[in-house]
Amino acid sequence: MNEPTQRIVDPDALRGFMFRLLAAAGCTEEAADAGAESLYEAELRGYGTHGLLRLPSMVLRIRSGMINTRAKVQVAMEREGSALVDADRSLGVVGALFGADLAIRKAKRAGCCAVGVLNGNHISMAGFYAEKIARAGCVGMITTVTTPLAHVLGGKERLLGTNPLAIAVPSGGDDPILVDFATTAISFGTVLKSRARGEAIPEGVALGPDGEPTTDAAQAARGALTPLAAHKGYGLSLVLGLLAGPLLGAKVGGELARSIAEKNHYDKGDLLIAIDPASFGDPAAFGEAVRAHLLEVTSSPLAPGFSEIRIPGERSFRERALRLKEGVPIEEGVWKEAAALAGELGVAVPE
């Protein structure tokens, strides 16, 4: 099948367009700026499934009242090395950024800090927050609960979220080491994109609504995603859901699905952890040890068929630099949907 038609959009124009859409939907300037930044950074890194594609659903949630455009995010409970944040149904990025900043500040004092965020919304790219923590000099670890989209190992009902895990480690260089992945064999965003394109998805990554394996993206969107790496992904998704759900006083599984369907409330949690390397010794020595091991890794002998060994996150940072220079490719279907939304909101579409 032919690749979908794309247009190249100036990076500044794209970010400004997303900001104006969110502002026109009722967000404060601060919230619109944060929301645009998270979607923009996803597009720069080549993760279109978490970029402009997501903006119409954000506006839909604003219109339905699920997202509070005038939210007042605040600390609900606090100890030396932890905090619980009430995001007041804000845009997901607003509550998560508040939590990340708080985790950094408290980790610098206490050594480590875990922050739970309640009453937020979809936070988009989990690595966005882990990277922010790492660039502040700390190790960042992020997980979040999503609406149930995956089946448990041996089952066929939607009970687990895609529950991503992101870890960022200062590398001693310009960019951190960044690991960011969903605990399902394929992301739900990829399913939606494949459905829009009319493309098949790989075998073994999803079940249809009848509980049978499928490569039909439309059937997968109505069915359930399969956990990553069988029992490993199943176990990881299960425990991450508990850490970002009940541990924080949030819902998970069927309860979360019912809360969204019956109360129009995304009653899930986000867990953000920051670790200051100074808690365990000299941060400079840690940086040197990281650099030395990364050199050992990247200079190790290549296996047949490989031209280089990359560090996790390196591809996305390279892509970001390229797109800042040459522009951001946006699929025409995604652009047309955003343009239609702009027409509804009275926002000018960039040329």
Tab-separated table of C-alpha atoms in Angstrom:
chain	number	residue	atom	x	y	z
A	1	MET	CA	0.000	0.000	0.000
A	2	ASN	CA	1.256	3.478	-0.860
A	3	GLU	CA	2.416	5.747	1.927
A	4	PRO	CA	-0.182	8.396	2.833
A	5	THR	CA	0.323	11.870	1.429
A	6	GLN	CA	2.148	14.228	3.752
A	7	ARG	CA	2.783	17.949	3.908
A	8	ILE	CA	5.845	19.571	5.436
A	9	VAL	CA	4.927	22.161	8.067
A	10	ASP	CA	7.224	24.799	9.515
A	11	PRO	CA	7.945	23.812	13.162
A	12	ASP	CA	7.130	27.234	14.624
A	13	ALA	CA	3.942	27.469	12.568
A	14	LEU	CA	2.872	24.003	13.761
A	15	ARG	CA	3.446	24.801	17.416
A	16	GLY	CA	1.646	28.128	17.099
A	17	PHE	CA	-1.296	26.451	15.338
A	18	MET	CA	-1.692	23.898	18.141
A	19	PHE	CA	-1.447	26.643	20.761
A	20	ARG	CA	-4.174	28.706	19.065
A	21	LEU	CA	-6.480	25.700	18.747
A	22	LEU	CA	-6.220	24.932	22.457
A	23	ALA	CA	-6.607	28.587	23.406
A	24	ALA	CA	-9.685	28.926	21.191
A	25	ALA	CA	-11.137	25.807	22.846
A	26	GLY	CA	-10.999	27.682	26.165
A	27	CYS	CA	-7.608	26.847	27.678
A	28	THR	CA	-5.690	29.451	29.599
A	29	GLU	CA	-2.523	30.728	27.922
A	30	GLU	CA	-0.395	28.630	30.292
A	31	ALA	CA	-2.408	25.446	29.667
A	32	ALA	CA	-2.529	25.980	25.895
A	33	ASP	CA	1.234	26.528	25.853
A	34	ALA	CA	1.895	23.345	27.844
A	35	GLY	CA	-0.496	21.287	25.730
A	36	ALA	CA	0.988	22.558	22.472
A	37	GLU	CA	4.525	21.898	23.717
A	38	SER	CA	3.849	18.243	24.533
A	39	LEU	CA	2.162	17.567	21.168
A	40	TYR	CA	4.861	19.523	19.312
A	41	GLU	CA	7.701	17.586	20.934
A	42	ALA	CA	6.003	14.311	19.986
A	43	GLU	CA	5.792	15.445	16.354
A	44	LEU	CA	9.440	16.553	16.332
A	45	ARG	CA	10.516	13.116	17.499
A	46	GLY	CA	8.457	11.297	14.886
A	47	TYR	CA	5.722	10.098	17.270
A	48	GLY	CA	2.750	11.342	15.280
A	49	THR	CA	0.467	9.029	17.256
A	50	HIS	CA	0.929	11.407	20.201
A	51	GLY	CA	1.054	14.683	18.290
A	52	LEU	CA	-1.464	16.719	16.276
A	53	LEU	CA	-3.556	13.560	15.843
A	54	ARG	CA	-4.488	13.798	19.540
A	55	LEU	CA	-5.639	17.420	19.522
A	56	PRO	CA	-9.240	16.902	18.297
A	57	SER	CA	-9.875	14.373	21.082
A	58	MET	CA	-8.491	16.859	23.617
A	59	VAL	CA	-10.922	19.494	22.353
A	60	LEU	CA	-13.761	16.949	22.467
A	61	ARG	CA	-12.962	16.283	26.128
A	62	ILE	CA	-12.927	20.021	26.814
A	63	ARG	CA	-16.354	20.393	25.202
A	64	SER	CA	-17.756	17.433	27.154
A	65	GLY	CA	-16.510	18.851	30.467
A	66	MET	CA	-14.041	16.014	31.095
A	67	ILE	CA	-11.204	18.553	30.885
A	68	ASN	CA	-11.393	21.683	33.030
A	69	THR	CA	-9.784	24.563	31.116
A	70	ARG	CA	-9.547	26.708	34.242
A	71	ALA	CA	-8.155	24.031	36.550
A	72	LYS	CA	-6.291	24.953	39.718
A	73	VAL	CA	-3.645	22.278	40.246
A	74	GLN	CA	-2.548	21.929	43.869
A	75	VAL	CA	-0.745	19.657	46.322
A	76	ALA	CA	-3.276	17.590	48.278
A	77	MET	CA	-0.848	15.670	50.516
A	78	GLU	CA	2.886	15.993	51.082
A	79	ARG	CA	5.811	14.393	52.906
A	80	GLU	CA	9.543	14.966	52.590
A	81	GLY	CA	10.060	12.525	49.739
A	82	SER	CA	6.570	12.316	48.250
A	83	ALA	CA	3.508	14.311	47.270
A	84	LEU	CA	0.005	13.748	45.971
A	85	VAL	CA	-1.275	16.312	43.469
A	86	ASP	CA	-4.900	17.073	42.593
A	87	ALA	CA	-4.888	18.196	38.950
A	88	ASP	CA	-8.535	19.380	39.094
A	89	ARG	CA	-9.373	17.697	35.745
A	90	SER	CA	-6.763	19.791	33.925
A	91	LEU	CA	-5.224	18.955	30.572
A	92	GLY	CA	-3.104	15.888	31.283
A	93	VAL	CA	0.144	17.701	30.476
A	94	VAL	CA	-0.616	20.500	32.961
A	95	GLY	CA	-0.968	18.151	35.921
A	96	ALA	CA	1.958	15.959	34.863
A	97	LEU	CA	4.314	18.938	34.365
A	98	PHE	CA	3.330	20.251	37.786
A	99	GLY	CA	4.163	16.809	39.197
A	100	ALA	CA	7.487	16.596	37.364
A	101	ASP	CA	8.597	20.041	38.560
A	102	LEU	CA	7.578	19.185	42.113
A	103	ALA	CA	9.418	15.842	41.983
A	104	ILE	CA	12.608	17.588	40.823
A	105	ARG	CA	12.488	20.239	43.560
A	106	LYS	CA	11.802	17.750	46.320
A	107	ALA	CA	14.387	15.227	45.063
A	108	LYS	CA	17.049	17.935	45.202
A	109	ARG	CA	16.256	18.266	48.921
A	110	ALA	CA	15.269	14.753	49.962
A	111	GLY	CA	17.376	12.745	47.509
A	112	CYS	CA	14.416	10.974	45.920
A	113	CYS	CA	10.800	11.939	45.415
A	114	ALA	CA	7.694	10.159	44.150
A	115	VAL	CA	4.754	12.304	43.065
A	116	GLY	CA	1.297	10.977	42.306
A	117	VAL	CA	-1.085	13.014	40.158
A	118	LEU	CA	-4.852	12.481	40.352
A	119	ASN	CA	-7.769	13.942	38.390
A	120	GLY	CA	-5.740	14.658	35.276
A	121	ASN	CA	-6.195	13.457	31.714
A	122	HIS	CA	-4.181	11.737	28.994
A	123	ILE	CA	-0.575	12.937	29.372
A	124	SER	CA	0.485	12.203	25.772
A	125	MET	CA	4.163	11.115	25.514
A	126	ALA	CA	5.378	9.778	28.888
A	127	GLY	CA	9.001	10.309	27.884
A	128	PHE	CA	8.349	14.063	27.688
A	129	TYR	CA	8.268	14.216	31.500
A	130	ALA	CA	11.052	11.709	32.138
A	131	GLU	CA	13.305	13.722	29.817
A	132	LYS	CA	12.449	16.939	31.649
A	133	ILE	CA	13.511	15.362	34.950
A	134	ALA	CA	16.750	14.037	33.433
A	135	ARG	CA	17.657	17.423	31.958
A	136	ALA	CA	17.343	18.811	35.485
A	137	GLY	CA	20.081	16.381	36.558
A	138	CYS	CA	17.929	13.639	38.084
A	139	VAL	CA	16.909	10.173	36.953
A	140	GLY	CA	13.267	10.306	35.859
A	141	MET	CA	10.791	7.418	35.960
A	142	ILE	CA	7.185	7.838	34.780
A	143	THR	CA	4.190	5.568	34.467
A	144	THR	CA	0.512	6.206	33.973
A	145	VAL	CA	-2.757	4.288	33.725
A	146	THR	CA	-4.803	4.479	30.546
A	147	THR	CA	-8.361	3.442	29.893
A	148	PRO	CA	-8.554	-0.374	29.513
A	149	LEU	CA	-7.425	-1.275	25.996
A	150	ALA	CA	-5.580	-4.589	26.465
A	151	HIS	CA	-6.440	-8.123	27.502
A	152	VAL	CA	-4.657	-10.062	30.225
A	153	LEU	CA	-2.544	-13.055	29.271
A	154	GLY	CA	-4.980	-15.918	28.674
A	155	GLY	CA	-8.011	-13.605	28.532
A	156	LYS	CA	-9.792	-11.622	25.827
A	157	GLU	CA	-11.583	-8.816	27.700
A	158	ARG	CA	-10.227	-5.263	27.871
A	159	LEU	CA	-8.939	-4.939	31.438
A	160	LEU	CA	-5.433	-3.446	31.235
A	161	GLY	CA	-4.328	-0.063	30.010
A	162	THR	CA	-1.399	0.388	27.638
A	163	ASN	CA	0.290	1.641	30.849
A	164	PRO	CA	3.550	3.055	29.468
A	165	LEU	CA	6.880	3.185	31.266
A	166	ALA	CA	9.438	5.919	30.612
A	167	ILE	CA	12.892	6.133	32.201
A	168	ALA	CA	15.416	8.876	31.481
A	169	VAL	CA	18.992	8.865	32.805
A	170	PRO	CA	21.438	11.798	32.511
A	171	SER	CA	24.109	10.583	30.098
A	172	GLY	CA	26.891	13.012	30.875
A	173	GLY	CA	26.388	14.371	27.341
A	174	ASP	CA	23.918	16.639	25.586
A	175	ASP	CA	20.969	14.240	25.633
A	176	PRO	CA	19.827	11.738	28.259
A	177	ILE	CA	19.301	8.031	27.771
A	178	LEU	CA	15.556	7.748	27.198
A	179	VAL	CA	13.434	4.601	27.252
A	180	ASP	CA	9.714	5.057	26.591
A	181	PHE	CA	7.346	2.247	25.631
A	182	ALA	CA	3.810	1.001	26.066
A	183	THR	CA	3.343	-2.367	27.761
A	184	THR	CA	1.276	-3.609	24.809
A	185	ALA	CA	2.723	-5.154	21.659
A	186	ILE	CA	1.502	-2.142	19.666
A	187	SER	CA	0.275	1.278	20.802
A	188	PHE	CA	-3.399	2.164	20.471
A	189	GLY	CA	-2.352	5.277	18.564
A	190	THR	CA	-0.748	3.041	15.960
A	191	VAL	CA	-3.992	1.086	15.660
A	192	LEU	CA	-5.938	4.308	15.114
A	193	LYS	CA	-3.448	5.518	12.523
A	194	SER	CA	-3.546	2.159	10.694
A	195	ARG	CA	-7.356	2.231	10.732
A	196	ALA	CA	-7.388	5.734	9.234
A	197	ARG	CA	-4.977	4.599	6.499
A	198	GLY	CA	-6.856	1.376	5.806
A	199	GLU	CA	-3.724	-0.606	6.617
A	200	ALA	CA	-3.377	-3.966	8.342
A	201	ILE	CA	-1.577	-4.289	11.664
A	202	PRO	CA	0.994	-7.041	12.359
A	203	GLU	CA	-0.067	-10.496	13.451
A	204	GLY	CA	-0.135	-11.326	17.144
A	205	VAL	CA	-0.655	-7.794	18.498
A	206	ALA	CA	-4.436	-7.583	18.952
A	207	LEU	CA	-7.719	-9.437	19.265
A	208	GLY	CA	-10.961	-8.492	17.543
A	209	PRO	CA	-14.250	-7.953	19.457
A	210	ASP	CA	-14.913	-11.684	19.063
A	211	GLY	CA	-11.753	-12.491	21.028
A	212	GLU	CA	-9.964	-13.930	17.986
A	213	PRO	CA	-6.571	-12.661	16.742
A	214	THR	CA	-6.886	-10.036	14.024
A	215	THR	CA	-4.755	-7.939	11.672
A	216	ASP	CA	-7.707	-5.659	10.846
A	217	ALA	CA	-7.060	-2.315	12.548
A	218	ALA	CA	-10.780	-1.468	12.688
A	219	GLN	CA	-11.499	-4.756	14.467
A	220	ALA	CA	-8.540	-4.241	16.802
A	221	ALA	CA	-9.841	-0.785	17.741
A	222	ARG	CA	-13.051	-2.477	18.925
A	223	GLY	CA	-11.249	-5.433	20.485
A	224	ALA	CA	-8.213	-5.628	22.766
A	225	LEU	CA	-4.477	-5.129	22.396
A	226	THR	CA	-2.092	-7.927	23.324
A	227	PRO	CA	0.507	-7.452	26.107
A	228	LEU	CA	4.124	-6.934	25.079
A	229	ALA	CA	6.329	-10.051	25.253
A	230	ALA	CA	3.616	-12.330	26.659
A	231	HIS	CA	3.899	-12.836	30.437
A	232	LYS	CA	6.555	-10.115	30.786
A	233	GLY	CA	4.419	-7.336	29.352
A	234	TYR	CA	1.313	-8.665	31.097
A	235	GLY	CA	3.026	-8.623	34.495
A	236	LEU	CA	4.584	-5.214	33.886
A	237	SER	CA	1.302	-3.658	32.769
A	238	LEU	CA	-0.520	-5.131	35.759
A	239	VAL	CA	1.876	-3.795	38.395
A	240	LEU	CA	2.335	-0.395	36.707
A	241	GLY	CA	-1.448	-0.041	36.668
A	242	LEU	CA	-1.563	-0.713	40.396
A	243	LEU	CA	1.247	1.782	41.095
A	244	ALA	CA	-0.344	4.578	39.062
A	245	GLY	CA	-3.858	3.569	40.090
A	246	PRO	CA	-4.880	2.216	43.522
A	247	LEU	CA	-1.558	3.209	45.165
A	248	LEU	CA	-2.499	6.837	44.463
A	249	GLY	CA	-6.203	6.415	45.220
A	250	ALA	CA	-7.128	6.231	41.510
A	251	LYS	CA	-9.114	3.663	39.572
A	252	VAL	CA	-7.911	0.921	37.242
A	253	GLY	CA	-9.473	-1.730	35.005
A	254	GLY	CA	-13.248	-1.986	34.825
A	255	GLU	CA	-13.747	0.673	37.495
A	256	LEU	CA	-11.797	3.184	35.431
A	257	ALA	CA	-13.753	2.321	32.282
A	258	ARG	CA	-17.043	2.808	34.126
A	259	SER	CA	-15.892	6.119	35.586
A	260	ILE	CA	-15.126	7.419	32.106
A	261	ALA	CA	-18.360	6.081	30.586
A	262	GLU	CA	-20.765	6.962	33.428
A	263	LYS	CA	-19.213	10.016	35.080
A	264	ASN	CA	-17.219	11.490	32.177
A	265	HIS	CA	-14.286	11.497	34.588
A	266	TYR	CA	-10.808	10.209	33.699
A	267	ASP	CA	-10.260	8.933	37.234
A	268	LYS	CA	-6.749	7.556	36.730
A	269	GLY	CA	-3.322	8.435	38.091
A	270	ASP	CA	0.201	9.308	36.993
A	271	LEU	CA	3.308	8.406	38.995
A	272	LEU	CA	6.444	10.520	38.533
A	273	ILE	CA	9.690	9.672	40.321
A	274	ALA	CA	12.874	11.748	40.464
A	275	ILE	CA	16.172	10.450	41.892
A	276	ASP	CA	19.058	12.836	42.537
A	277	PRO	CA	22.368	11.031	41.784
A	278	ALA	CA	23.913	13.004	44.664
A	279	SER	CA	21.858	10.771	46.974
A	280	PHE	CA	24.381	7.989	46.394
A	281	GLY	CA	27.678	9.729	45.779
A	282	ASP	CA	29.397	12.156	43.434
A	283	PRO	CA	27.140	13.071	40.452
A	284	ALA	CA	30.238	13.815	38.355
A	285	ALA	CA	31.561	10.308	38.966
A	286	PHE	CA	28.156	8.901	38.010
A	287	GLY	CA	28.255	10.885	34.778
A	288	GLU	CA	31.718	9.597	33.947
A	289	ALA	CA	30.652	6.013	34.610
A	290	VAL	CA	27.595	6.441	32.367
A	291	ARG	CA	29.703	7.910	29.543
A	292	ALA	CA	32.236	5.091	29.834
A	293	HIS	CA	29.591	2.382	29.653
A	294	LEU	CA	27.808	4.039	26.734
A	295	LEU	CA	31.113	4.138	24.853
A	296	GLU	CA	31.622	0.463	25.648
A	297	VAL	CA	28.130	-0.307	24.342
A	298	THR	CA	28.332	1.718	21.123
A	299	SER	CA	31.835	0.511	20.235
A	300	SER	CA	31.074	-3.178	20.717
A	301	PRO	CA	31.304	-5.428	17.616
A	302	LEU	CA	28.334	-5.183	15.256
A	303	ALA	CA	26.062	-8.127	14.562
A	304	PRO	CA	25.385	-9.039	10.909
A	305	GLY	CA	22.943	-6.646	9.273
A	306	PHE	CA	23.611	-3.699	11.608
A	307	SER	CA	25.508	-0.542	10.679
A	308	GLU	CA	25.590	1.052	14.146
A	309	ILE	CA	24.602	0.612	17.772
A	310	ARG	CA	22.360	3.371	19.086
A	311	ILE	CA	21.569	4.399	22.628
A	312	PRO	CA	17.858	4.412	23.614
A	313	GLY	CA	16.422	7.802	22.711
A	314	GLU	CA	19.145	8.615	20.192
A	315	ARG	CA	16.925	8.106	17.149
A	316	SER	CA	14.293	10.500	18.474
A	317	PHE	CA	16.853	13.196	19.286
A	318	ARG	CA	18.336	12.898	15.787
A	319	GLU	CA	14.872	13.124	14.272
A	320	ARG	CA	14.099	16.200	16.357
A	321	ALA	CA	17.179	18.013	15.064
A	322	LEU	CA	16.306	17.057	11.470
A	323	ARG	CA	12.683	18.189	11.696
A	324	LEU	CA	13.616	21.489	13.316
A	325	LYS	CA	15.813	22.120	10.282
A	326	GLU	CA	13.715	20.676	7.444
A	327	GLY	CA	10.138	20.885	8.754
A	328	VAL	CA	7.631	18.463	10.268
A	329	PRO	CA	5.833	15.935	8.011
A	330	ILE	CA	2.125	15.738	8.856
A	331	GLU	CA	-0.211	13.267	7.170
A	332	GLU	CA	-2.878	14.980	5.052
A	333	GLY	CA	-5.692	13.175	6.851
A	334	VAL	CA	-4.476	14.416	10.225
A	335	TRP	CA	-3.992	17.931	8.840
A	336	LYS	CA	-7.481	18.027	7.303
A	337	GLU	CA	-9.054	17.000	10.618
A	338	ALA	CA	-7.121	19.731	12.437
A	339	ALA	CA	-8.057	22.248	9.754
A	340	ALA	CA	-11.732	21.336	10.087
A	341	LEU	CA	-11.468	21.838	13.839
A	342	ALA	CA	-9.790	25.185	13.213
A	343	GLY	CA	-12.749	26.213	11.070
A	344	GLU	CA	-15.129	25.399	13.922
A	345	LEU	CA	-13.028	27.381	16.393
A	346	GLY	CA	-12.321	30.330	14.123
A	347	VAL	CA	-8.570	29.702	14.038
A	348	ALA	CA	-6.494	30.529	10.964
A	349	VAL	CA	-4.779	27.541	9.360
A	350	PRO	CA	-1.076	28.031	8.525
A	351	GLU	CA	-0.257	28.218	4.825
